[in-house]
Amino acid sequence: MNRSIRLDAVLIQAVIAGALSFSHLHDLADAAGQSGWKAWAYPVSVDLLLVAAWRRLRTARRDRAAWAWFVIALFASLGANIATAGLLDLNAVPAWLRIVVAGWPALAFLGGTLLVHTPTEINPAPTPEAETTEEPPVIDLHRADAAPEIDVAPAQPEPAAELSAVGPAPEPKPLPASVPPALLDHARKLADHHRATTGTPLPVDRLRAQLGLPAPVVDSIAAHLQLA
C-alpha cells in the first residue's frame, strides 16, 4: 500500500469520526435545552478547542495548560459519545448536565484565548562560558593572624676562632631576610611619606604598628629600607 492510499484511509476515518462526534454533541446539547442553531454551535466549539490545544502541543510538548485544555475538550467529546449511546435518557437530562452544557461556551472561550495568546516559553540558547583569567594573588597587608612566607637565607657558618694574639674574628653581620616585593614597596611608601612629613626616618616601632605584622618581618623590612 503506497502513501496516497494510507492518506486517503486516514482522511475517511477522520471524516467518519468527526461526523459522529459532531452529531452526538449536537444531540446532547439539544437534549440539554440548547435548541436550534445553538445546538449546532456546541460541536464546533468543542472541536475548535481540541484543535487549538493540539496545535499548541505540537510547538510546546511540555505545556501543562495545553494538555489540560486538550483533556477537557477530549472529555467533552467522548462524554457526548458515551452519553448518547443509551446510558443517558435524553428526554430527562439531569440538572448538573444542563449547567455544564450552558457554561461550556464561556469555558471554551477562556481556553481558546489562553491557548492562542499565551506566549510559548523558549529556552534561551546556552551562552559560551567566559574565559577565566588568572588574577595575581592579593596580599592583605593588614592581617595579623598569618605572616607571609619568608625565604630566609641560610646562615653562614662562623669561622673558627684563631688562637693568636689578635683575638677572635668579628662575627659577620646577618643578611636581611627576603621580603615580598609588594610588601616592601608598601613599607617604602610609608617610610617616604614619614620622611617627607617629619624630615626624620620612620621608626621601626611605628612601622610595625602601621603594618600590623610580626616583629621578625618588620625587622627584615627595616633592614632592607635601612631604617635602623
GROMACS .gro file of C-alpha atoms in nm:
model
  228
    1MET     CA    1   0.000   0.000   0.000
    2ASN     CA    2   0.152   0.329  -0.107
    3ARG     CA    3   0.141   0.660   0.079
    4SER     CA    4  -0.157   0.806  -0.113
    5ILE     CA    5  -0.383   0.510  -0.018
    6ARG     CA    6  -0.285   0.539   0.350
    7LEU     CA    7  -0.354   0.911   0.343
    8ASP     CA    8  -0.699   0.857   0.189
    9ALA     CA    9  -0.783   0.597   0.453
   10VAL     CA   10  -0.687   0.837   0.731
   11LEU     CA   11  -0.898   1.114   0.581
   12ILE     CA   12  -1.201   0.886   0.552
   13GLN     CA   13  -1.159   0.772   0.912
   14ALA     CA   14  -1.129   1.134   1.027
   15VAL     CA   15  -1.446   1.232   0.840
   16ILE     CA   16  -1.643   0.945   0.994
   17ALA     CA   17  -1.518   1.018   1.348
   18GLY     CA   18  -1.583   1.390   1.309
   19ALA     CA   19  -1.934   1.341   1.174
   20LEU     CA   20  -2.036   1.101   1.451
   21SER     CA   21  -1.884   1.313   1.726
   22PHE     CA   22  -2.044   1.623   1.576
   23SER     CA   23  -2.386   1.452   1.573
   24HIS     CA   24  -2.352   1.325   1.932
   25LEU     CA   25  -2.257   1.668   2.064
   26HIS     CA   26  -2.550   1.823   1.878
   27ASP     CA   27  -2.796   1.569   2.022
   28LEU     CA   28  -2.666   1.617   2.375
   29ALA     CA   29  -2.680   1.998   2.353
   30ASP     CA   30  -3.033   1.980   2.209
   31ALA     CA   31  -3.146   1.750   2.490
   32ALA     CA   32  -2.992   1.987   2.747
   33GLY     CA   33  -3.213   2.274   2.629
   34GLN     CA   34  -2.987   2.432   2.364
   35SER     CA   35  -3.216   2.409   2.062
   36GLY     CA   36  -3.188   2.549   1.711
   37TRP     CA   37  -2.858   2.694   1.591
   38LYS     CA   38  -2.718   2.681   1.945
   39ALA     CA   39  -2.716   2.301   1.940
   40TRP     CA   40  -2.507   2.310   1.618
   41ALA     CA   41  -2.262   2.559   1.768
   42TYR     CA   42  -2.160   2.328   2.053
   43PRO     CA   43  -1.984   2.065   1.835
   44VAL     CA   44  -1.794   2.342   1.655
   45SER     CA   45  -1.684   2.490   1.990
   46VAL     CA   46  -1.561   2.156   2.125
   47ASP     CA   47  -1.373   2.065   1.807
   48LEU     CA   48  -1.210   2.409   1.780
   49LEU     CA   49  -1.085   2.387   2.137
   50LEU     CA   50  -0.949   2.038   2.069
   51VAL     CA   51  -0.767   2.157   1.757
   52ALA     CA   52  -0.626   2.465   1.932
   53ALA     CA   53  -0.490   2.254   2.218
   54TRP     CA   54  -0.337   2.005   1.972
   55ARG     CA   55  -0.165   2.279   1.774
   56ARG     CA   56  -0.027   2.422   2.096
   57LEU     CA   57   0.110   2.082   2.195
   58ARG     CA   58   0.289   2.049   1.863
   59THR     CA   59   0.505   2.354   1.947
   60ALA     CA   60   0.524   2.306   2.326
   61ARG     CA   61   0.507   1.942   2.429
   62ARG     CA   62   0.565   2.021   2.798
   63ASP     CA   63   0.295   2.290   2.823
   64ARG     CA   64   0.072   2.171   3.109
   65ALA     CA   65  -0.202   2.420   3.026
   66ALA     CA   66  -0.225   2.289   2.669
   67TRP     CA   67  -0.251   1.933   2.798
   68ALA     CA   68  -0.522   2.036   3.043
   69TRP     CA   69  -0.737   2.201   2.775
   70PHE     CA   70  -0.678   1.910   2.539
   71VAL     CA   71  -0.804   1.665   2.803
   72ILE     CA   72  -1.108   1.887   2.877
   73ALA     CA   73  -1.207   1.905   2.508
   74LEU     CA   74  -1.145   1.533   2.459
   75PHE     CA   75  -1.352   1.451   2.769
   76ALA     CA   76  -1.638   1.664   2.636
   77SER     CA   77  -1.631   1.487   2.300
   78LEU     CA   78  -1.604   1.137   2.446
   79GLY     CA   79  -1.862   1.220   2.712
   80ALA     CA   80  -2.115   1.316   2.447
   81ASN     CA   81  -2.043   0.996   2.253
   82ILE     CA   82  -2.094   0.780   2.562
   83ALA     CA   83  -2.399   0.974   2.687
   84THR     CA   84  -2.583   0.930   2.357
   85ALA     CA   85  -2.507   0.556   2.346
   86GLY     CA   86  -2.812   0.476   2.557
   87LEU     CA   87  -2.656   0.536   2.902
   88LEU     CA   88  -2.838   0.867   2.942
   89ASP     CA   89  -3.207   0.939   2.898
   90LEU     CA   90  -3.206   1.232   2.661
   91ASN     CA   91  -3.569   1.304   2.748
   92ALA     CA   92  -3.478   1.363   3.114
   93VAL     CA   93  -3.134   1.526   3.124
   94PRO     CA   94  -3.014   1.588   3.484
   95ALA     CA   95  -2.977   1.942   3.609
   96TRP     CA   96  -2.599   1.924   3.654
   97LEU     CA   97  -2.551   1.830   3.291
   98ARG     CA   98  -2.767   2.122   3.181
   99ILE     CA   99  -2.544   2.350   3.389
  100VAL     CA  100  -2.228   2.205   3.230
  101VAL     CA  101  -2.367   2.244   2.877
  102ALA     CA  102  -2.483   2.601   2.945
  103GLY     CA  103  -2.144   2.700   3.089
  104TRP     CA  104  -1.939   2.537   2.814
  105PRO     CA  105  -1.920   2.842   2.577
  106ALA     CA  106  -1.753   3.058   2.843
  107LEU     CA  107  -1.514   2.778   2.935
  108ALA     CA  108  -1.426   2.713   2.570
  109PHE     CA  109  -1.370   3.085   2.506
  110LEU     CA  110  -1.136   3.107   2.806
  111GLY     CA  111  -0.939   2.802   2.697
  112GLY     CA  112  -0.908   2.916   2.337
  113THR     CA  113  -0.793   3.263   2.440
  114LEU     CA  114  -0.525   3.125   2.672
  115LEU     CA  115  -0.402   2.877   2.413
  116VAL     CA  116  -0.373   3.134   2.136
  117HIS     CA  117  -0.246   3.441   2.322
  118THR     CA  118  -0.017   3.286   2.583
  119PRO     CA  119   0.344   3.318   2.460
  120THR     CA  120   0.538   2.998   2.417
  121GLU     CA  121   0.834   2.964   2.652
  122ILE     CA  122   1.155   2.939   2.453
  123ASN     CA  123   1.461   2.807   2.628
  124PRO     CA  124   1.747   3.055   2.577
  125ALA     CA  125   2.048   2.925   2.393
  126PRO     CA  126   2.337   2.849   2.626
  127THR     CA  127   2.593   3.124   2.619
  128PRO     CA  128   2.960   3.024   2.590
  129GLU     CA  129   3.141   3.038   2.916
  130ALA     CA  130   3.363   3.337   2.955
  131GLU     CA  131   3.730   3.264   2.952
  132THR     CA  132   3.865   3.278   3.302
  133THR     CA  133   4.193   3.454   3.351
  134GLU     CA  134   4.414   3.400   3.647
  135GLU     CA  135   4.435   3.700   3.872
  136PRO     CA  136   4.750   3.770   4.066
  137PRO     CA  137   4.729   3.682   4.433
  138VAL     CA  138   4.623   3.968   4.657
  139ILE     CA  139   4.831   4.031   4.963
  140ASP     CA  140   4.641   4.154   5.265
  141LEU     CA  141   4.878   4.394   5.439
  142HIS     CA  142   4.660   4.436   5.748
  143ARG     CA  143   4.618   4.075   5.853
  144ALA     CA  144   4.792   3.986   6.175
  145ASP     CA  145   4.681   3.621   6.202
  146ALA     CA  146   4.919   3.490   5.936
  147ALA     CA  147   5.251   3.627   5.822
  148PRO     CA  148   5.371   3.589   5.461
  149GLU     CA  149   5.619   3.319   5.390
  150ILE     CA  150   5.975   3.447   5.407
  151ASP     CA  151   6.266   3.275   5.244
  152VAL     CA  152   6.541   3.319   5.499
  153ALA     CA  153   6.888   3.298   5.357
  154PRO     CA  154   7.094   3.020   5.517
  155ALA     CA  155   7.321   3.147   5.785
  156GLN     CA  156   7.685   3.121   5.701
  157PRO     CA  157   7.894   2.921   5.943
  158GLU     CA  158   8.111   3.119   6.178
  159PRO     CA  159   8.481   3.090   6.108
  160ALA     CA  160   8.680   2.907   6.365
  161ALA     CA  161   8.850   3.126   6.616
  162GLU     CA  162   9.221   3.157   6.553
  163LEU     CA  163   9.448   3.117   6.850
  164SER     CA  164   9.652   3.426   6.802
  165ALA     CA  165   9.729   3.739   6.984
  166VAL     CA  166   9.488   3.938   6.770
  167GLY     CA  167   9.184   3.770   6.933
  168PRO     CA  168   8.862   3.618   6.787
  169ALA     CA  169   8.742   3.739   6.446
  170PRO     CA  170   8.429   3.959   6.445
  171GLU     CA  171   8.103   3.785   6.361
  172PRO     CA  172   7.966   3.865   6.011
  173LYS     CA  173   7.655   4.083   6.001
  174PRO     CA  174   7.347   3.867   5.923
  175LEU     CA  175   7.183   3.931   5.589
  176PRO     CA  176   6.824   4.061   5.595
  177ALA     CA  177   6.554   3.808   5.510
  178SER     CA  178   6.386   3.833   5.174
  179VAL     CA  179   6.055   4.021   5.172
  180PRO     CA  180   5.778   4.006   4.908
  181PRO     CA  181   5.817   4.297   4.663
  182ALA     CA  182   5.459   4.420   4.715
  183LEU     CA  183   5.506   4.436   5.092
  184LEU     CA  184   5.844   4.605   5.055
  185ASP     CA  185   5.701   4.869   4.818
  186HIS     CA  186   5.419   4.943   5.061
  187ALA     CA  187   5.661   4.985   5.350
  188ARG     CA  188   5.887   5.208   5.136
  189LYS     CA  189   5.588   5.436   5.062
  190LEU     CA  190   5.514   5.464   5.435
  191ALA     CA  191   5.877   5.546   5.510
  192ASP     CA  192   5.899   5.806   5.232
  193HIS     CA  193   5.575   5.970   5.346
  194HIS     CA  194   5.702   5.991   5.705
  195ARG     CA  195   6.036   6.136   5.593
  196ALA     CA  196   5.862   6.392   5.370
  197THR     CA  197   5.628   6.492   5.652
  198THR     CA  198   5.861   6.498   5.953
  199GLY     CA  199   6.206   6.506   5.792
  200THR     CA  200   6.322   6.211   6.004
  201PRO     CA  201   6.344   5.838   5.928
  202LEU     CA  202   6.043   5.624   6.015
  203PRO     CA  203   6.098   5.446   6.349
  204VAL     CA  204   6.076   5.066   6.340
  205ASP     CA  205   5.814   5.062   6.615
  206ARG     CA  206   5.590   5.297   6.417
  207LEU     CA  207   5.637   5.086   6.103
  208ARG     CA  208   5.539   4.773   6.299
  209ALA     CA  209   5.224   4.946   6.425
  210GLN     CA  210   5.123   5.059   6.075
  211LEU     CA  211   5.183   4.723   5.907
  212GLY     CA  212   5.046   4.504   6.185
  213LEU     CA  213   5.296   4.227   6.108
  214PRO     CA  214   5.516   4.018   6.340
  215ALA     CA  215   5.841   4.165   6.462
  216PRO     CA  216   6.077   3.945   6.252
  217VAL     CA  217   5.903   4.051   5.933
  218VAL     CA  218   5.915   4.420   6.025
  219ASP     CA  219   6.282   4.391   6.119
  220SER     CA  220   6.359   4.240   5.779
  221ILE     CA  221   6.174   4.524   5.608
  222ALA     CA  222   6.358   4.782   5.817
  223ALA     CA  223   6.690   4.620   5.725
  224HIS     CA  224   6.603   4.640   5.355
  225LEU     CA  225   6.498   5.004   5.386
  226GLN     CA  226   6.791   5.083   5.618
  227LEU     CA  227   6.564   5.238   5.881
  228ALA     CA  228   6.765   5.114   6.176
   0.00000   0.00000   0.00000
